[in-house]
Short mmCIF file of C-alpha atoms and ligand atoms in Angstrom, two decimals:
data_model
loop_
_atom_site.label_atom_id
_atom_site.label_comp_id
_atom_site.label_asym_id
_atom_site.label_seq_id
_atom_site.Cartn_x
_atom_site.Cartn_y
_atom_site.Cartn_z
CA UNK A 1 17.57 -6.78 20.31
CA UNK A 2 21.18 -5.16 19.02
CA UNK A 3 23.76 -4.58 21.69
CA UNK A 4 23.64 -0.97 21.07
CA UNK A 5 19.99 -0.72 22.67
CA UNK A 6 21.26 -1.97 26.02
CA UNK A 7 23.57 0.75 26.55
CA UNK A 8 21.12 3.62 27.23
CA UNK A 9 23.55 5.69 28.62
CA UNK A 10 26.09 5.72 25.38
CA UNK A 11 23.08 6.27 23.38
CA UNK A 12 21.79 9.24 24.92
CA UNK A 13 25.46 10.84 25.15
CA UNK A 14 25.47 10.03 21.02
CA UNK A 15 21.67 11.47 20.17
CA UNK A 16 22.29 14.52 22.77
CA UNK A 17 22.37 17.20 20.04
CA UNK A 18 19.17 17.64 20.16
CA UNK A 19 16.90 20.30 21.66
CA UNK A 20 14.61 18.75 23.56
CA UNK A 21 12.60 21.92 24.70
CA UNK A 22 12.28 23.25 21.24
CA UNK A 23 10.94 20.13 19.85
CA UNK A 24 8.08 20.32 22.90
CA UNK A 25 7.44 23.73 21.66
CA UNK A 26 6.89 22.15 18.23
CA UNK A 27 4.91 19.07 19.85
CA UNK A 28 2.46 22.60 21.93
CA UNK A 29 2.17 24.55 18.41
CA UNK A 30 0.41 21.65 16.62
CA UNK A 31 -1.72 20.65 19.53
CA UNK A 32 -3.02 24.98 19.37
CA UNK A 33 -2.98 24.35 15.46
CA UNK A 34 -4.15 20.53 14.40
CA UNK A 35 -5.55 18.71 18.08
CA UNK A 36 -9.34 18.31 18.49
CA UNK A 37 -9.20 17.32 22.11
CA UNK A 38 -7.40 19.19 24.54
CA UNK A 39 -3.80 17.13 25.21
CA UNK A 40 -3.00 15.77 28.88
CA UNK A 41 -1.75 12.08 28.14
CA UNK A 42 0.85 11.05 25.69
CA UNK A 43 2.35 7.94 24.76
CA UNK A 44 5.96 7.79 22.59
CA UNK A 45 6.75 4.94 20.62
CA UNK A 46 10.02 3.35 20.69
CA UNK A 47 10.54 5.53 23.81
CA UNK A 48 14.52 4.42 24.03
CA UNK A 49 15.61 6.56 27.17
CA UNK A 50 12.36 8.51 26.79
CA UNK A 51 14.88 11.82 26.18
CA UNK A 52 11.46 14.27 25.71
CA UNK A 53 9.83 12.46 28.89
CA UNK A 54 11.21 15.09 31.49
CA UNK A 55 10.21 18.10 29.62
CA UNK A 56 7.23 16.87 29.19
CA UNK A 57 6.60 16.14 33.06
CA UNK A 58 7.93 19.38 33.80
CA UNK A 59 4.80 21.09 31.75
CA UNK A 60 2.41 19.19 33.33
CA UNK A 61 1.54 16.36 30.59
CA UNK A 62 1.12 12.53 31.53
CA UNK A 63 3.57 10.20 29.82
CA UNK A 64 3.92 6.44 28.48
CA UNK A 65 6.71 5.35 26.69
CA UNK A 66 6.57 1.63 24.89
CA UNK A 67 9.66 0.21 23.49
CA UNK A 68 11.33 -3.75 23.06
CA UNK A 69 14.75 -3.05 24.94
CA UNK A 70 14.28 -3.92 29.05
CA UNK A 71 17.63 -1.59 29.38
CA UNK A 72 16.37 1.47 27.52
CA UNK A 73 13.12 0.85 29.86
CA UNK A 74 15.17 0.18 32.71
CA UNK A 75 16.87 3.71 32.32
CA UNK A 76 13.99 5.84 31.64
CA UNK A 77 12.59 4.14 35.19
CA UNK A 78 15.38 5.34 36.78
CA UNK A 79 15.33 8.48 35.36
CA UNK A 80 11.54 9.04 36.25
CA UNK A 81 12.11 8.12 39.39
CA UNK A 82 14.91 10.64 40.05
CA UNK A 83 12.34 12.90 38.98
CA UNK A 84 9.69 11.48 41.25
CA UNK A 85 7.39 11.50 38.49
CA UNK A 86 4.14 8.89 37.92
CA UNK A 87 5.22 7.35 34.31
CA UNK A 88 3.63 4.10 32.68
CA UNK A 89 6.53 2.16 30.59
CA UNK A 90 5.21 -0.83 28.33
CA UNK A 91 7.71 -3.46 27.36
CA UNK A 92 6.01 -4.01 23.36
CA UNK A 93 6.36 -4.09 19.97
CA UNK A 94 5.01 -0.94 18.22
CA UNK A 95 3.87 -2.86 15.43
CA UNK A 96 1.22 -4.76 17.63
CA UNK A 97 0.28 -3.01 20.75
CA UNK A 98 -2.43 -2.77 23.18
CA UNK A 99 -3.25 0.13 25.86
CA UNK A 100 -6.02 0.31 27.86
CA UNK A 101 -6.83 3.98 28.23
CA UNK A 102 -6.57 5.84 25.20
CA UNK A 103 -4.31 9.07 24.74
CA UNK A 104 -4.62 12.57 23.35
CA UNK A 105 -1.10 12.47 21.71
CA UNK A 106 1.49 9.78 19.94
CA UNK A 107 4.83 10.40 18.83
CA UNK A 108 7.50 8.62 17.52
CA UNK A 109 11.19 9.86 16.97
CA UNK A 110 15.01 9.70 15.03
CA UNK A 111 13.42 7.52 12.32
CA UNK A 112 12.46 4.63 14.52
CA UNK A 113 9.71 2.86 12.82
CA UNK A 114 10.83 0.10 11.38
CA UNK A 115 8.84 -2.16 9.51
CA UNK A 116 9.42 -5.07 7.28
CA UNK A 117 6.84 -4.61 5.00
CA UNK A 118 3.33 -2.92 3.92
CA UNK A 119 1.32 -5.21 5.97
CA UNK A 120 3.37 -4.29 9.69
CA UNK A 121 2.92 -0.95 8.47
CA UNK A 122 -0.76 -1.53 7.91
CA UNK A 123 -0.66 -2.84 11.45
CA UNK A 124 1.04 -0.43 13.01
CA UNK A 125 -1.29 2.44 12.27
CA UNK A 126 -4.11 0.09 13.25
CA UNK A 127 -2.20 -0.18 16.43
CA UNK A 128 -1.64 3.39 16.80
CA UNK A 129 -5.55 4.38 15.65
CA UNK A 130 -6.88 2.13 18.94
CA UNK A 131 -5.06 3.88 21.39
CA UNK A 132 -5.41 7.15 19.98
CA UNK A 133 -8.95 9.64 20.79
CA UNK A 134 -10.94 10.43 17.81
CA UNK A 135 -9.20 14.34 16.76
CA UNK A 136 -5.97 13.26 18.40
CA UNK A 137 -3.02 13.67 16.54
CA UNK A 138 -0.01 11.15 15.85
CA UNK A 139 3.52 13.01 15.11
CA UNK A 140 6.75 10.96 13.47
CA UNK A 141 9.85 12.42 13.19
CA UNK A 142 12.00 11.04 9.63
CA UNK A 143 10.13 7.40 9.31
CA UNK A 144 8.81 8.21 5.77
CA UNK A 145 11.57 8.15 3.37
CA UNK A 146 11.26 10.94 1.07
CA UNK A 147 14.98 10.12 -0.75
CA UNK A 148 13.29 7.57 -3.04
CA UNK A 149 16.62 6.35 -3.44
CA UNK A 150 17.98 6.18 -0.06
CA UNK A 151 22.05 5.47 0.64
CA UNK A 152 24.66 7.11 2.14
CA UNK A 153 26.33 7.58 5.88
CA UNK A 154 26.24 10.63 8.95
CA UNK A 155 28.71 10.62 11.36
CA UNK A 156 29.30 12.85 14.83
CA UNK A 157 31.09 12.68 17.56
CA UNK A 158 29.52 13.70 21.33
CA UNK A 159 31.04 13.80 24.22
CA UNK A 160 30.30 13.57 28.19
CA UNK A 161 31.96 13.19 31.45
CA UNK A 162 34.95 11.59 29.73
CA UNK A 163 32.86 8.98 27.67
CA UNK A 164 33.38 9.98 23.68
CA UNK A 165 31.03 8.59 21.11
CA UNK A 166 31.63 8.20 17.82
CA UNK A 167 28.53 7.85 16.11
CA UNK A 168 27.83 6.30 12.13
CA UNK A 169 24.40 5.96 10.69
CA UNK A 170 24.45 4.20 7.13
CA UNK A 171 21.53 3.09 5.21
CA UNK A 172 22.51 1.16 1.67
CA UNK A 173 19.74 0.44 -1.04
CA UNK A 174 19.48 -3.32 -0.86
CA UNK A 175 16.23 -4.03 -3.10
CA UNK A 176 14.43 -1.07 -5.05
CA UNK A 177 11.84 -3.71 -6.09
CA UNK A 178 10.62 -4.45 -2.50
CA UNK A 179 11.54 -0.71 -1.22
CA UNK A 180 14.34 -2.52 1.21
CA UNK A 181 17.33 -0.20 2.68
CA UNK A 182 20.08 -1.77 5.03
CA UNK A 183 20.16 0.69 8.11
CA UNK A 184 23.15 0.74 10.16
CA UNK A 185 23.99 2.82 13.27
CA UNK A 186 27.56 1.82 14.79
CA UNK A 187 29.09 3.71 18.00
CA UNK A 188 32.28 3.97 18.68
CA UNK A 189 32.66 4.30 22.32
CA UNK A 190 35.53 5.09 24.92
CA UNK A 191 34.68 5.00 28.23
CA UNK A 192 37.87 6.42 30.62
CA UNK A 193 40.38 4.30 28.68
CA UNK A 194 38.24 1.04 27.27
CA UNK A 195 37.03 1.55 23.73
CA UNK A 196 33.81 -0.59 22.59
CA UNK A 197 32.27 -1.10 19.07
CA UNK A 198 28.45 -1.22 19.24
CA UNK A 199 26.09 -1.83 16.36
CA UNK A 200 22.56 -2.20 15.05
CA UNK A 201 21.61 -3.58 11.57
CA UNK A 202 18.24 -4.06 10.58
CA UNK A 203 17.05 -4.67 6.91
CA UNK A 204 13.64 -2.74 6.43
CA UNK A 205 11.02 -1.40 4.38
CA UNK A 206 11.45 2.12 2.92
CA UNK A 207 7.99 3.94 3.65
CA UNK A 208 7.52 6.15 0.55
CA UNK A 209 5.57 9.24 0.78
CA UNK A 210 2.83 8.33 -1.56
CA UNK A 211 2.73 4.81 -0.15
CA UNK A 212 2.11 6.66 2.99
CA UNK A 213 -0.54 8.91 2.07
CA UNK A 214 -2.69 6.04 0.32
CA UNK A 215 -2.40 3.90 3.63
CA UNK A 216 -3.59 7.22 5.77
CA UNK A 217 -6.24 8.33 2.91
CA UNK A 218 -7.09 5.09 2.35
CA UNK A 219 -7.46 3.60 5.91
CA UNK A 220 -10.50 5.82 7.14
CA UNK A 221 -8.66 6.11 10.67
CA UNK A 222 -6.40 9.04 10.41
CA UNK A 223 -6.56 12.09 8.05
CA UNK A 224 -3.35 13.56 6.92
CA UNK A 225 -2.30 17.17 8.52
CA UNK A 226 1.00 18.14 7.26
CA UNK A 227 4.93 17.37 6.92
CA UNK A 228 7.51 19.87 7.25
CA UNK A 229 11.64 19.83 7.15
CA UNK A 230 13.83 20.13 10.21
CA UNK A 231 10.68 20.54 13.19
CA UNK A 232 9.72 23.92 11.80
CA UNK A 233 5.98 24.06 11.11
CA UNK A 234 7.19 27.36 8.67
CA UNK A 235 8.79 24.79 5.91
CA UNK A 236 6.44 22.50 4.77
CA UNK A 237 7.70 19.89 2.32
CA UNK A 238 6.88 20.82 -1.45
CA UNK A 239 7.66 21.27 -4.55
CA UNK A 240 11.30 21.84 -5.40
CA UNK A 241 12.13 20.99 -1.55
CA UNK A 242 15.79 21.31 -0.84
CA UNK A 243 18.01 19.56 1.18
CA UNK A 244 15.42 17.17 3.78
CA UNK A 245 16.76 16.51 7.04
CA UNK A 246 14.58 15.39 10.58
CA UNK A 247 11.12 15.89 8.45
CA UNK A 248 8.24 15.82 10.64
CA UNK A 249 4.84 14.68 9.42
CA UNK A 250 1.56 14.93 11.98
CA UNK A 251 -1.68 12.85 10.84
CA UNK A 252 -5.23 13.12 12.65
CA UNK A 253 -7.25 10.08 14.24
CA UNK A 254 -10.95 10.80 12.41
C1 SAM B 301 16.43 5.30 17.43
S1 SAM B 301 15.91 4.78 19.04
C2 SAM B 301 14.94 6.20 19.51
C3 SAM B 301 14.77 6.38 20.98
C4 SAM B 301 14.04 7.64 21.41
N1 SAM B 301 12.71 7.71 20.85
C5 SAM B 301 14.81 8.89 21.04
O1 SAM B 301 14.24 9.81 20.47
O2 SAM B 301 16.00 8.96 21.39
C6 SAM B 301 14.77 3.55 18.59
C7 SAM B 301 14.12 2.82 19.75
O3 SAM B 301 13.06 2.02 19.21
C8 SAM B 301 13.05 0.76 19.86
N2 SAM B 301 12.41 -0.21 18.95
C9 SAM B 301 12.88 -0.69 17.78
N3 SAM B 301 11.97 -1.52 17.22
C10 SAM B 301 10.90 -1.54 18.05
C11 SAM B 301 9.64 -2.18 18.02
N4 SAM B 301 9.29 -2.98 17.01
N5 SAM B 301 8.79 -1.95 19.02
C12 SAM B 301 9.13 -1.15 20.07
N6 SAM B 301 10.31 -0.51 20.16
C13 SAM B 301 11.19 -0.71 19.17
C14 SAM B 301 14.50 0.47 20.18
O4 SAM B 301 14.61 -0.43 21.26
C15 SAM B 301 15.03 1.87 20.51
O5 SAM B 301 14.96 2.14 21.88
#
């Protein structure tokens, strides 16, 4: 695991533009719109600091985060138990996982499922289809790539109680063949005075949007709902689409 996932607290200062209760509201509007079962449990994959795990809490939902990095675990312990909150955490690797109780709602944010090739994919969803009830829906945020040619670099700078990150995503075409992009995310970090250089690179399979669908249509576990730009269920994706940025797609267990 990259140096950059054991420094929860940097990260969260760099992905802190967010808005966290917003994106619950969006998580609430497809459970009225797309769930079959009412929604009480929910598991995130590739949790990181688990940054939608207090909202959550706060509206009465049940949460379990998995993810590889013991530090980003480590912090979103700590951070439950400032809240004084029950939360399961599951050191594991979302491409093959095992829960015992099965939830009403998976999510999975910022782009973070990365997979070598079609068969983790493959296994993955299979993953993702035993844990999840029959009508329950899974939501990922980015994770397809719908730039079939995907390069270029983001950068943004956050900053919080003195400690300034730089942050630089990159993702370079490496093989067009084998649908492999280079992803890069590199913080620049200075902490009252000391500066630091952290960075994750990891080589990985391009999930294309048709590639996607045949897996879900093809699979007989899931049935595709919908995919939309930016977290607003009022854009889906179509036909001359412009500018895609933090698409959200949300598929049903059948
Ligand atoms: C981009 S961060 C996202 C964190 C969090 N979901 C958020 O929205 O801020 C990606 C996270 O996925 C985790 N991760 C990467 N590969 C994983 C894998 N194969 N299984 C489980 N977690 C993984 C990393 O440790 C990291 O915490």
């Amino acid at each position: 695991m990259s140096a950059l996932y054991e420094h929860p607290r940097y990260y969260e200062i760099a992905f802190s533009y967010r808005d966290i209760p917003a994106e619950v509201d969006v998580f609430e509007e497809c459970f009225r719109r797309f769930s079959k079962v009412p929604v009480k449990t929910i598991l995130e994959l590739g949790c990181g600091y688990s940054p939608h795990m207090p909202e959550l809490i706060r509206r009465g939902y049940h949460y379990c985060g998995l993810d590889l990095s013991q530090p980003m675990l480590e912090y979103s312990r700590q951070m439950a138990a400032q809240l004084e909150a029950e939360v399961k955490f599951i050191h594991g690797d979302m491409i093959h996982f095992q829960h015992p109780r099965k939830v009403d709602f998976a999510f999975i944010t910022l782009d973070s499922l990365c997979v070598r090739n079609f068969e983790e994919l493959r296994h993955h969803f299979d993953s993702v289809a035993a844990v999840l009830k029959r009508g329950g829906l899974y939501l990922l945020e980015w994770c397809i790539n719908f730039d079939p040619q995907p390069h270029g670099e983001v950068a943004w700078l956050r900053e919080k109680n003195s400690v300034q990150v730089k942050t630089t995503v990159r993702w370079d075409n490496m093989d067009p063949s084998e649908q492999l992009v280079a992803g890069s995310i590199e913080m620049d970090v200075t902490d009252k005075g000391k500066h630091e250089v952290l960075t994750d690179r990891a080589i990985r399979h391009a999930i294309s949007p048709r590639e996607f669908l045949g897996l879900i249509n093809q699979g007989g576990k899931f049935k595709f709902v919908g995919w939309w730009n930016d977290w607003d269920l009022e854009q889906p994706l179509g036909w001359a689409q412009g500018r895609i940025c933090r698409p959200i797609t949300v598929v049903k267990r059948i």
